[in-house]
PDB file of C-alpha atoms in Angstrom:
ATOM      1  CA  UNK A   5      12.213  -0.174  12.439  1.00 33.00           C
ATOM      2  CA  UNK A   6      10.431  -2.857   9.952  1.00 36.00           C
ATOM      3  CA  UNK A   7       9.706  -5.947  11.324  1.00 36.00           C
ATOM      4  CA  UNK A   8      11.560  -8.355   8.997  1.00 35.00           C
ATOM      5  CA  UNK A   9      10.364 -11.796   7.691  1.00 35.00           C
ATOM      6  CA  UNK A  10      12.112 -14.839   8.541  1.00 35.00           C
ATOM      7  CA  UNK A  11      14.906 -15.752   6.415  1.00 36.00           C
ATOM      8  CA  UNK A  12      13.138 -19.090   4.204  1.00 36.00           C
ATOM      9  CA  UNK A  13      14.978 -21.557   5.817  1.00 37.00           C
ATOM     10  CA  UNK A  14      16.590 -20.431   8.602  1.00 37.00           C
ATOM     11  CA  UNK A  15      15.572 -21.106  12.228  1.00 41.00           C
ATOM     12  CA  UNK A  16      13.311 -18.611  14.149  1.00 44.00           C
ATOM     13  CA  UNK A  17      15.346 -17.611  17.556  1.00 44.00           C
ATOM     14  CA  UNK A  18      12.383 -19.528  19.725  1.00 45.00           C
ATOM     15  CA  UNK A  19      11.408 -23.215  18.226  1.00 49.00           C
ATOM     16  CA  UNK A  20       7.751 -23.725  18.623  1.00 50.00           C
ATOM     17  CA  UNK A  21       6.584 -26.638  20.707  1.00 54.00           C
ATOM     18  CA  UNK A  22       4.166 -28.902  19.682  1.00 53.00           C
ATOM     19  CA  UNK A  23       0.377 -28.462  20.860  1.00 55.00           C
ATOM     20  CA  UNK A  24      -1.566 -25.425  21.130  1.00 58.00           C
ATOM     21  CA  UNK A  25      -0.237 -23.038  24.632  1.00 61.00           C
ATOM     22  CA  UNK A  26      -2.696 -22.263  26.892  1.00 65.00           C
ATOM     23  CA  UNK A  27      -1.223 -18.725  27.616  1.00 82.00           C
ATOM     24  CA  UNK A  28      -3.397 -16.209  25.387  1.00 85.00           C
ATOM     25  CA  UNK A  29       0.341 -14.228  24.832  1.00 89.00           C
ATOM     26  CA  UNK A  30       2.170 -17.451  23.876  1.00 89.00           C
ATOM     27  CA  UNK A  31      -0.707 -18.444  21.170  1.00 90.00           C
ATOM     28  CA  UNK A  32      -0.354 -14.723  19.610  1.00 91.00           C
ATOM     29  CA  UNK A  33       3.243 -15.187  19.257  1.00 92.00           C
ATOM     30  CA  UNK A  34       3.025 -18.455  17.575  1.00 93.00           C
ATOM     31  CA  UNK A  35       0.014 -17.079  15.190  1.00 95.00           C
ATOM     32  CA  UNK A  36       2.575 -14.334  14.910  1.00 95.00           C
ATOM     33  CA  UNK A  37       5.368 -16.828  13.837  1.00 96.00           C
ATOM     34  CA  UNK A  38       3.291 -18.710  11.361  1.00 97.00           C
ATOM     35  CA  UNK A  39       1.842 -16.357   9.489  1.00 97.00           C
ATOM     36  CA  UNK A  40       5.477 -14.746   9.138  1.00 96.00           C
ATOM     37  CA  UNK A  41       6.871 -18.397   7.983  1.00 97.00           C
ATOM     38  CA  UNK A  42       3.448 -18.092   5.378  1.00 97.00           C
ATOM     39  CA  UNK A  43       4.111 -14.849   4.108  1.00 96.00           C
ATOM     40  CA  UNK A  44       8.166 -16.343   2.959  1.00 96.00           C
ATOM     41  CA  UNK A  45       6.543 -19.417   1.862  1.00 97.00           C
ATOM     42  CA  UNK A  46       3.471 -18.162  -0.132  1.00 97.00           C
ATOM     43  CA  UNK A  47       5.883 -15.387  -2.040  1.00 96.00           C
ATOM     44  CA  UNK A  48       8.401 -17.535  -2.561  1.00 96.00           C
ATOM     45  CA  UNK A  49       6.592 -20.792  -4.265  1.00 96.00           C
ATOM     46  CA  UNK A  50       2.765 -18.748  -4.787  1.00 95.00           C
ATOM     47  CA  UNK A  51      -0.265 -19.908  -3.353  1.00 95.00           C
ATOM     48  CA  UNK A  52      -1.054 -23.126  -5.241  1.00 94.00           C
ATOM     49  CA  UNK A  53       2.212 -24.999  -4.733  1.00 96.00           C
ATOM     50  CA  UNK A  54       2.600 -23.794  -1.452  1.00 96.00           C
ATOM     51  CA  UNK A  55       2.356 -27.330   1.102  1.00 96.00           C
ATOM     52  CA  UNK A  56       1.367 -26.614   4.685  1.00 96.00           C
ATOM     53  CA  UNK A  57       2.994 -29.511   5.466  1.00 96.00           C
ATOM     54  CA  UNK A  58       6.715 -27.734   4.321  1.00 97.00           C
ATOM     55  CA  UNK A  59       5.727 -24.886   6.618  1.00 97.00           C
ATOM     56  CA  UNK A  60       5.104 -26.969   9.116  1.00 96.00           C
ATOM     57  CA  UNK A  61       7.962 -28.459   8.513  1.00 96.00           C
ATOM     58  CA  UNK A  62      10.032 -25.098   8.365  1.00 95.00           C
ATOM     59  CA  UNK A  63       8.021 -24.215  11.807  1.00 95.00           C
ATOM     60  CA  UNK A  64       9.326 -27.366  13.271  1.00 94.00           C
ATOM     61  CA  UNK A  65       5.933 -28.678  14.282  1.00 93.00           C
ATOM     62  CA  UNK A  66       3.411 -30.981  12.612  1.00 93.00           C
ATOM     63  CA  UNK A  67       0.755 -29.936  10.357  1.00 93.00           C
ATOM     64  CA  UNK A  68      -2.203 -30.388  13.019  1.00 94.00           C
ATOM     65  CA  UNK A  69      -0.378 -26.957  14.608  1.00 93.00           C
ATOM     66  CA  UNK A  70      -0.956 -25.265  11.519  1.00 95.00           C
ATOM     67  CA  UNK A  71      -4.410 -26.266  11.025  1.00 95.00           C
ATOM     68  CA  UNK A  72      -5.616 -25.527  14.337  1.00 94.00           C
ATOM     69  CA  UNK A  73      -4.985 -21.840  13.844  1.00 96.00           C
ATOM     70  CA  UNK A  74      -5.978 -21.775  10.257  1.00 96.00           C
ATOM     71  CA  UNK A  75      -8.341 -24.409   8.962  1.00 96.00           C
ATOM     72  CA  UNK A  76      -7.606 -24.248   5.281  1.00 96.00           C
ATOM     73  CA  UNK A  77      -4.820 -22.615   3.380  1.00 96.00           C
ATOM     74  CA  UNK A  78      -7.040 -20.144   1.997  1.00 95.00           C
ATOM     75  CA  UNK A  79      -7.736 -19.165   5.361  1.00 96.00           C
ATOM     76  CA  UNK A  80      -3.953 -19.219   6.202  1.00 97.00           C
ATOM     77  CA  UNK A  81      -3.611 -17.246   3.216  1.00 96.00           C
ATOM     78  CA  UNK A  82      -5.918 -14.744   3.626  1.00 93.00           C
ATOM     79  CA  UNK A  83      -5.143 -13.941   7.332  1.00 95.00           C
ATOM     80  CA  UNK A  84      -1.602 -13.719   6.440  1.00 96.00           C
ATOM     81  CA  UNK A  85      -2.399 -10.825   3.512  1.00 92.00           C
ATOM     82  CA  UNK A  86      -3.965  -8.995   6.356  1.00 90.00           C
ATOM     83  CA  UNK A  87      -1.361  -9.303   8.629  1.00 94.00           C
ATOM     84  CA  UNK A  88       1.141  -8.001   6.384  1.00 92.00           C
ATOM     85  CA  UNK A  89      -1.594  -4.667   5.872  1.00 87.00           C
ATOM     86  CA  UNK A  90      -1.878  -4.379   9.494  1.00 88.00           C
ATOM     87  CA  UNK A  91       1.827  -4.031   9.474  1.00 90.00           C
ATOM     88  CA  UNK A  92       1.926  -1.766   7.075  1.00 89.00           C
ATOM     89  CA  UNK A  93       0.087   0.049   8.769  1.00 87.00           C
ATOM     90  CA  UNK A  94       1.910   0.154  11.890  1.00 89.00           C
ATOM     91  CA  UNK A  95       4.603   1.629   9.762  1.00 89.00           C
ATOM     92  CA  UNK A  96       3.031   4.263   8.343  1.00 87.00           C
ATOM     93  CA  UNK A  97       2.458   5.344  12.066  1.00 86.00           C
ATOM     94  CA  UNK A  98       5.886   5.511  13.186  1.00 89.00           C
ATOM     95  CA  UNK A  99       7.375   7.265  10.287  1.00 90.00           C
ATOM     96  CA  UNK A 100       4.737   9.950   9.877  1.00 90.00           C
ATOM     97  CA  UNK A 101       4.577  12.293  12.731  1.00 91.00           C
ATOM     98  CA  UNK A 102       1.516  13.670  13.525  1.00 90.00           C
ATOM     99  CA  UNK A 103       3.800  16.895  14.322  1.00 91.00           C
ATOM    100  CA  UNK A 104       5.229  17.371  10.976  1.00 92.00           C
ATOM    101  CA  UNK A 105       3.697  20.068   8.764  1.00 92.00           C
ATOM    102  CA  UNK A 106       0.871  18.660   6.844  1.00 91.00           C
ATOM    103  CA  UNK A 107       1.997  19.368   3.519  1.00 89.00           C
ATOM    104  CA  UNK A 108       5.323  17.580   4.690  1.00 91.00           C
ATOM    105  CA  UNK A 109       3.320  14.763   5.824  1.00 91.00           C
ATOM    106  CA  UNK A 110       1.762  13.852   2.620  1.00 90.00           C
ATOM    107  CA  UNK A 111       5.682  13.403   1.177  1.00 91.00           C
ATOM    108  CA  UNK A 112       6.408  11.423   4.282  1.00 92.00           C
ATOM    109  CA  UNK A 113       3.484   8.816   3.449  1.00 92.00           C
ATOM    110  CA  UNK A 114       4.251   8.470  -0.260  1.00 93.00           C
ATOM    111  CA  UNK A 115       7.677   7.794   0.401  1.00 94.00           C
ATOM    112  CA  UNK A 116       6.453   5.587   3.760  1.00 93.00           C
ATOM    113  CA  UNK A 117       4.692   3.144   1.078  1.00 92.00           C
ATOM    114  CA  UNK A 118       7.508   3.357  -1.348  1.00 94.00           C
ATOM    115  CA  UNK A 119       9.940   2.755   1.593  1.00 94.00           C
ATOM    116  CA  UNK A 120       8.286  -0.349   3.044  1.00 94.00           C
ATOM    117  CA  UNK A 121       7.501  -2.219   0.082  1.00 93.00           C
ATOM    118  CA  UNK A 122      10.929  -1.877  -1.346  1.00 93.00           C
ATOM    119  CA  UNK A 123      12.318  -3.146   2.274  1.00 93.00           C
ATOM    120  CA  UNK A 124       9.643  -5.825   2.178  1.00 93.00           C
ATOM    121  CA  UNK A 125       9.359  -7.666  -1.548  1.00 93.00           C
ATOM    122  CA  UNK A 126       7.465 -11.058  -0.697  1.00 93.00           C
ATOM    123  CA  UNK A 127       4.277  -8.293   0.547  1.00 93.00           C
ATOM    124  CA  UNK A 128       4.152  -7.626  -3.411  1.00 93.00           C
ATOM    125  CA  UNK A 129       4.138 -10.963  -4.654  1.00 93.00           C
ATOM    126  CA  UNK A 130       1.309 -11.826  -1.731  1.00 93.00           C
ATOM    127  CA  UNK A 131      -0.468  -8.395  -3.683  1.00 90.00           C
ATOM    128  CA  UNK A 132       0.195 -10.263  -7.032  1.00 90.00           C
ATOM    129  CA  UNK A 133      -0.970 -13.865  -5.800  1.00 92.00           C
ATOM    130  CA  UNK A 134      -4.423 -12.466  -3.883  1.00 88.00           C
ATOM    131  CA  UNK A 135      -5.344 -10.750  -7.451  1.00 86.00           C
ATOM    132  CA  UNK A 136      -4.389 -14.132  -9.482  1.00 85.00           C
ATOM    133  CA  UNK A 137      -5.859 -16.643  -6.932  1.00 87.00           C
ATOM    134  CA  UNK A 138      -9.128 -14.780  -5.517  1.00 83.00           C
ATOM    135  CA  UNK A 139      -9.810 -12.222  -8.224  1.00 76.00           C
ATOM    136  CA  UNK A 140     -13.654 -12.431  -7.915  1.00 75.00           C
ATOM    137  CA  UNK A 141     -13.153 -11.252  -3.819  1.00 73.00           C
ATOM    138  CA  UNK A 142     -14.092  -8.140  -2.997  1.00 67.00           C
ATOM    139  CA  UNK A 143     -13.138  -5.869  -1.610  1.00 65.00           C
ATOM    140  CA  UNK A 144      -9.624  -6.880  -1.716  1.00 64.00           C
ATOM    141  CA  UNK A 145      -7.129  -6.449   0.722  1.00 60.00           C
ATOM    142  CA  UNK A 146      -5.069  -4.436  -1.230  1.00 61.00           C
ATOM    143  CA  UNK A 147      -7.547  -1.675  -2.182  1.00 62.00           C
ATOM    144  CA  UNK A 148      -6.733   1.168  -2.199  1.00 49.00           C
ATOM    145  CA  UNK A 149     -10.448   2.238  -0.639  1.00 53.00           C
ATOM    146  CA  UNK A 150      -9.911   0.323   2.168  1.00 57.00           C
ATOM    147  CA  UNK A 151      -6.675   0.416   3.020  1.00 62.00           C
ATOM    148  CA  UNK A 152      -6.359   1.789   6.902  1.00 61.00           C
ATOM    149  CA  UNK A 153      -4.440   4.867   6.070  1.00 73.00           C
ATOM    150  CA  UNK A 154      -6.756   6.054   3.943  1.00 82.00           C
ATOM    151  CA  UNK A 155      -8.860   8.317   6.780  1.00 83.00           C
ATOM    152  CA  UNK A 156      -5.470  10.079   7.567  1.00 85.00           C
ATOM    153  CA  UNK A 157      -4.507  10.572   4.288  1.00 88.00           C
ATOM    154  CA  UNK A 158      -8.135  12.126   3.332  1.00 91.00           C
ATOM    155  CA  UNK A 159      -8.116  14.059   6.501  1.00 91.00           C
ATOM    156  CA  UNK A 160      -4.907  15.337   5.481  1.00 92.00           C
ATOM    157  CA  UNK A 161      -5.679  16.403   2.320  1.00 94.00           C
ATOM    158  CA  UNK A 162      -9.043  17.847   3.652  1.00 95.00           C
ATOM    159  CA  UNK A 163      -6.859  19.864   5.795  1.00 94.00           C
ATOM    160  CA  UNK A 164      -4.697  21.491   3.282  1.00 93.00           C
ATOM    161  CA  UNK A 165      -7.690  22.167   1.426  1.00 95.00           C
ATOM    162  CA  UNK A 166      -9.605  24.250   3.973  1.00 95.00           C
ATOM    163  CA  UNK A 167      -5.867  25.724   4.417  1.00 93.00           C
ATOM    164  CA  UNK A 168      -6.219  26.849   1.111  1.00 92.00           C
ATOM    165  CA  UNK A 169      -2.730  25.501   0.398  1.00 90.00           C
ATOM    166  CA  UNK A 170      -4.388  22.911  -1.907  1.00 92.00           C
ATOM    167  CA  UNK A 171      -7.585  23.369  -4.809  1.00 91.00           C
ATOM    168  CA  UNK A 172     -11.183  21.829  -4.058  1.00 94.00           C
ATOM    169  CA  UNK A 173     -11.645  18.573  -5.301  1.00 94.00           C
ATOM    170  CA  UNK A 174     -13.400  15.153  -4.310  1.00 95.00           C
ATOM    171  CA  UNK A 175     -11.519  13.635  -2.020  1.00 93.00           C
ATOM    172  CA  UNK A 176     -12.061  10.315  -4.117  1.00 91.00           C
ATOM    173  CA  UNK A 177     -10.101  11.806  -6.763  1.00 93.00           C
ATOM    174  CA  UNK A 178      -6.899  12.710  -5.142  1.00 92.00           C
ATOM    175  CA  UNK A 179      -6.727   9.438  -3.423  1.00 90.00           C
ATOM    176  CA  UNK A 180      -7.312   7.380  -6.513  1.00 90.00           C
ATOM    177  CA  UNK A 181      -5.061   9.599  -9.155  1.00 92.00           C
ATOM    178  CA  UNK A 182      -1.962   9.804  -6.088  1.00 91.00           C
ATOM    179  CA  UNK A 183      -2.641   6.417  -5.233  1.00 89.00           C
ATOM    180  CA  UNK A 184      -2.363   5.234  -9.065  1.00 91.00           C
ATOM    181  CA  UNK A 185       1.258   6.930  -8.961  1.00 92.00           C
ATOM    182  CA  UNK A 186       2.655   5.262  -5.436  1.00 92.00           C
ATOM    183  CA  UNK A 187       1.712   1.538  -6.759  1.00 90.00           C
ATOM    184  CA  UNK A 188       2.647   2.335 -10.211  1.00 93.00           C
ATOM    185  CA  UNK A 189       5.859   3.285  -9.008  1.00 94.00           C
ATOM    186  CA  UNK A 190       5.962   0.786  -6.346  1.00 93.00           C
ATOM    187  CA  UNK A 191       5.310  -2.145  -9.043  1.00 93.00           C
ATOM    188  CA  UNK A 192       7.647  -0.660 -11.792  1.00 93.00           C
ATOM    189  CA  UNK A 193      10.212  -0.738  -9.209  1.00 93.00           C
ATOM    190  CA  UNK A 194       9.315  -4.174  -8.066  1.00 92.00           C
ATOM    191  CA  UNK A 195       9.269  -5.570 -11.814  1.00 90.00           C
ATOM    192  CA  UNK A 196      12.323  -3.781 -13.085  1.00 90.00           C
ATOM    193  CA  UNK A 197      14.171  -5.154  -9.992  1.00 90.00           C
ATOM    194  CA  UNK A 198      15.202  -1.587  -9.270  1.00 90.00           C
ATOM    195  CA  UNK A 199      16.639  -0.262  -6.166  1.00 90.00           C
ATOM    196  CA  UNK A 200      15.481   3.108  -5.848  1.00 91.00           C
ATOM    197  CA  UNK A 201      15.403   6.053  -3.533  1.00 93.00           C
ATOM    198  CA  UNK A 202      12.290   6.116  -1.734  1.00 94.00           C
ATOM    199  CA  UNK A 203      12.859   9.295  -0.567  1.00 93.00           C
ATOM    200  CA  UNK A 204      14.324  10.535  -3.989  1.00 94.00           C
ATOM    201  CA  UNK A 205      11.063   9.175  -5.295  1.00 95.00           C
ATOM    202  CA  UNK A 206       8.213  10.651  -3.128  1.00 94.00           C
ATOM    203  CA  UNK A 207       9.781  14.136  -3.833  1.00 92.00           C
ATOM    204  CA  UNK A 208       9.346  14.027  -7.434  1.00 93.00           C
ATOM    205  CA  UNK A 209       6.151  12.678  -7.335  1.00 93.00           C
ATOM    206  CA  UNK A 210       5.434  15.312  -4.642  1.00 91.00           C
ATOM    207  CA  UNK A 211       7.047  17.243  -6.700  1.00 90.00           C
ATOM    208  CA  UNK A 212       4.952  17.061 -10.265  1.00 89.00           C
ATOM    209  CA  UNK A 213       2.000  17.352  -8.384  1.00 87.00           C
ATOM    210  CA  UNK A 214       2.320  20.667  -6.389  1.00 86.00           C
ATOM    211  CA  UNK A 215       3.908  22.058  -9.410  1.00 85.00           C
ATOM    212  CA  UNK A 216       2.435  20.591 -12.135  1.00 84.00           C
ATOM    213  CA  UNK A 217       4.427  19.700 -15.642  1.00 83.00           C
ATOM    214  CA  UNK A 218       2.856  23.167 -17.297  1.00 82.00           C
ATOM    215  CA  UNK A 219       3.756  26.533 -16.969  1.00 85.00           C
ATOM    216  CA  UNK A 220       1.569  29.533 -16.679  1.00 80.00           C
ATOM    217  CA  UNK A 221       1.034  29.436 -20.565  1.00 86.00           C
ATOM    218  CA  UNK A 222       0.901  25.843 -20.884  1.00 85.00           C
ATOM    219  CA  UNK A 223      -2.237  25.615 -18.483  1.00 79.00           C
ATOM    220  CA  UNK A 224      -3.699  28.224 -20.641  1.00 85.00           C
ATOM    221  CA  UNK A 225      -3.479  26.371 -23.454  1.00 86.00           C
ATOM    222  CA  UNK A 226      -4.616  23.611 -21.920  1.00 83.00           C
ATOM    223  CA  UNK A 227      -7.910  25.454 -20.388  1.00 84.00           C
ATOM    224  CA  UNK A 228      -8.790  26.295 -23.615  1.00 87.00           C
ATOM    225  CA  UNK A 229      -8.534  22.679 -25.133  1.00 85.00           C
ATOM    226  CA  UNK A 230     -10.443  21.239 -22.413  1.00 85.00           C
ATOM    227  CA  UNK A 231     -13.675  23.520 -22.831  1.00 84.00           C
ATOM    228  CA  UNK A 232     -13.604  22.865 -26.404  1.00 85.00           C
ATOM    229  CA  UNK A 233     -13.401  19.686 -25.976  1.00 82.00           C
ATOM    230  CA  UNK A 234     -15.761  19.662 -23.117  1.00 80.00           C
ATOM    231  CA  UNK A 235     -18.407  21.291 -25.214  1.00 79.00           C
ATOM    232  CA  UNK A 236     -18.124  19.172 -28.011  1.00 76.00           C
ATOM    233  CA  UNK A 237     -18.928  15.932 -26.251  1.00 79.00           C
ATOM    234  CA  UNK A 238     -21.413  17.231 -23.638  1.00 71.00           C
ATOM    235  CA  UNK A 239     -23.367  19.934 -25.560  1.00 72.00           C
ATOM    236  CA  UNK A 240     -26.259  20.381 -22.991  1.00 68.00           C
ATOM    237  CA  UNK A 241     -23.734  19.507 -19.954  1.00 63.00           C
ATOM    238  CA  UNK A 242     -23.159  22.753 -17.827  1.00 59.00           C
ATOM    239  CA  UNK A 243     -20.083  21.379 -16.158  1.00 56.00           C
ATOM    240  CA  UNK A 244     -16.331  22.768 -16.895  1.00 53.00           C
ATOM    241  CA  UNK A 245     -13.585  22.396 -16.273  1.00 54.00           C
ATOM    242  CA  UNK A 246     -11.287  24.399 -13.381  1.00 57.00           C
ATOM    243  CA  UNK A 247     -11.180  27.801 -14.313  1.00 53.00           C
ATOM    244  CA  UNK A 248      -8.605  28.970 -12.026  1.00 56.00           C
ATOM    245  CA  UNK A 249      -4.854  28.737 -12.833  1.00 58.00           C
ATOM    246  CA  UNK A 250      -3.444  26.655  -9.681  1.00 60.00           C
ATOM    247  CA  UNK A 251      -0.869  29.739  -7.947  1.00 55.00           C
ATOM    248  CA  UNK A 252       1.811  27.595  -8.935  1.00 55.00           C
ATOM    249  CA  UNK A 253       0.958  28.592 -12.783  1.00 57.00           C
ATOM    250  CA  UNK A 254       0.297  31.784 -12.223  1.00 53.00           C
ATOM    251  CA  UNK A 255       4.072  33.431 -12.544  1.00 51.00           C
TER     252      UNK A 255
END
């Protein structure tokens, strides 16, 4: 179940009170409510014409509430980017059994990232206005490197490696080049204002790369183009490239 934002400009089911509770729970919750109201309100107007004192206003509180959770909006901002990662997150979790096969996990997360972004739109545009607005920050929230599922998905494809079910390679490289697919896909989607199949989706990603767009003969071919090539531009380099045909290739 994803935990939706509030509709802009409808009334959350509890008003908040003025002041700053004393209960540790009741402060979480209202943190909790405002950076859900910031989230709405930062995708739907982007970060420089965004007012903290309309949130406030769509809080139904004064603007000293806001501030004395978040001092500044960048801080608002910020806090409310990671929020929406940590909830991510906690999605990934509940719709990617540990149980499952692992090479059936690894379509369950692609299509877990394609799923939850679809269902949740204004977590792009706060991906879009974090790049615009704080560009020289780094790391990012939003990198891939850092992102919290990336120790599951590397142990995963660690796994299938020592399995034998998948080739040798850094993980580095798998994350980045899969990675590159899920928010290519995620943004065309996003941009195109298309309403896609996120399950549809992970399988054919899934799908080109277990099997691979080349046939037994094509990955010849394509062997032998990459040690020419591979020789010409690094004559003294003894690297090359894979020699083995993946089994997929091999019939």
């Amino acid at each position: 179940m994803f935990v939706k934002f509030f509709p802009v400009g409808v009334p959350m089911n509890s008003p908040i009170k003025p002041g700053r509770p004393a209960n540790p729970q009741l402060r979480k919750q209202r943190e909790e409510e405002i950076l859900q109201a910031a989230a709405a309100l930062f995708a739907e107007k982007g970060y420089a014409p965004t007012d903290l004192q309309e949130l406030a206003q769509r809080l139904g509180v004064g603007k000293g509430t806001v501030y004395r959770y978040f001092p500044t909006k960048q801080d608002l901002f910020l806090a409310t980017v990671k929020h929406e990662i940590t909830r991510f997150t906690t999605t990934l979790e509940s719709m990617v059994p540990r149980d499952a096969p692992l090479i059936e996990q690894m379509s369950l997360v692609i299509e877990a990232y394609l799923q939850f972004f679809q269902q949740n739109p204004d977590v792009v545009e706060l991906m879009v206005i974090e790049r615009s607005h704080f560009k020289h920050r780094r790391p990012t929230y939003f990198d891939l490197e850092d992102d919290p599922s990336c120790a599951r998905w590397d142990a995963l494809v660690s796994a299938l490696m020592e399995q034998g079910v998948m080739r040798s390679m850094p993980l580095e490289k798998v994350r980045r080049v899969v990675g590159d697919l899920i928010y290519g896909t995620m943004f065309s989607n996003y941009m195109a204002g298309r309403i896609a199949n996120p399950q549809e989706q992970a399988q054919e990603i899934m799908d080109l790369l277990y099997g691979g767009l080349l046939t037994g003969e094509g990955w010849e071919v394509w062997r032998t183009h990459m040690n020419t090539l591979c020789s010409l531009r690094h004559p003294n380099d003894n690297k090359e490239p894979p020699s083995s045909t993946p089994a997929s290739h091999r019939n």
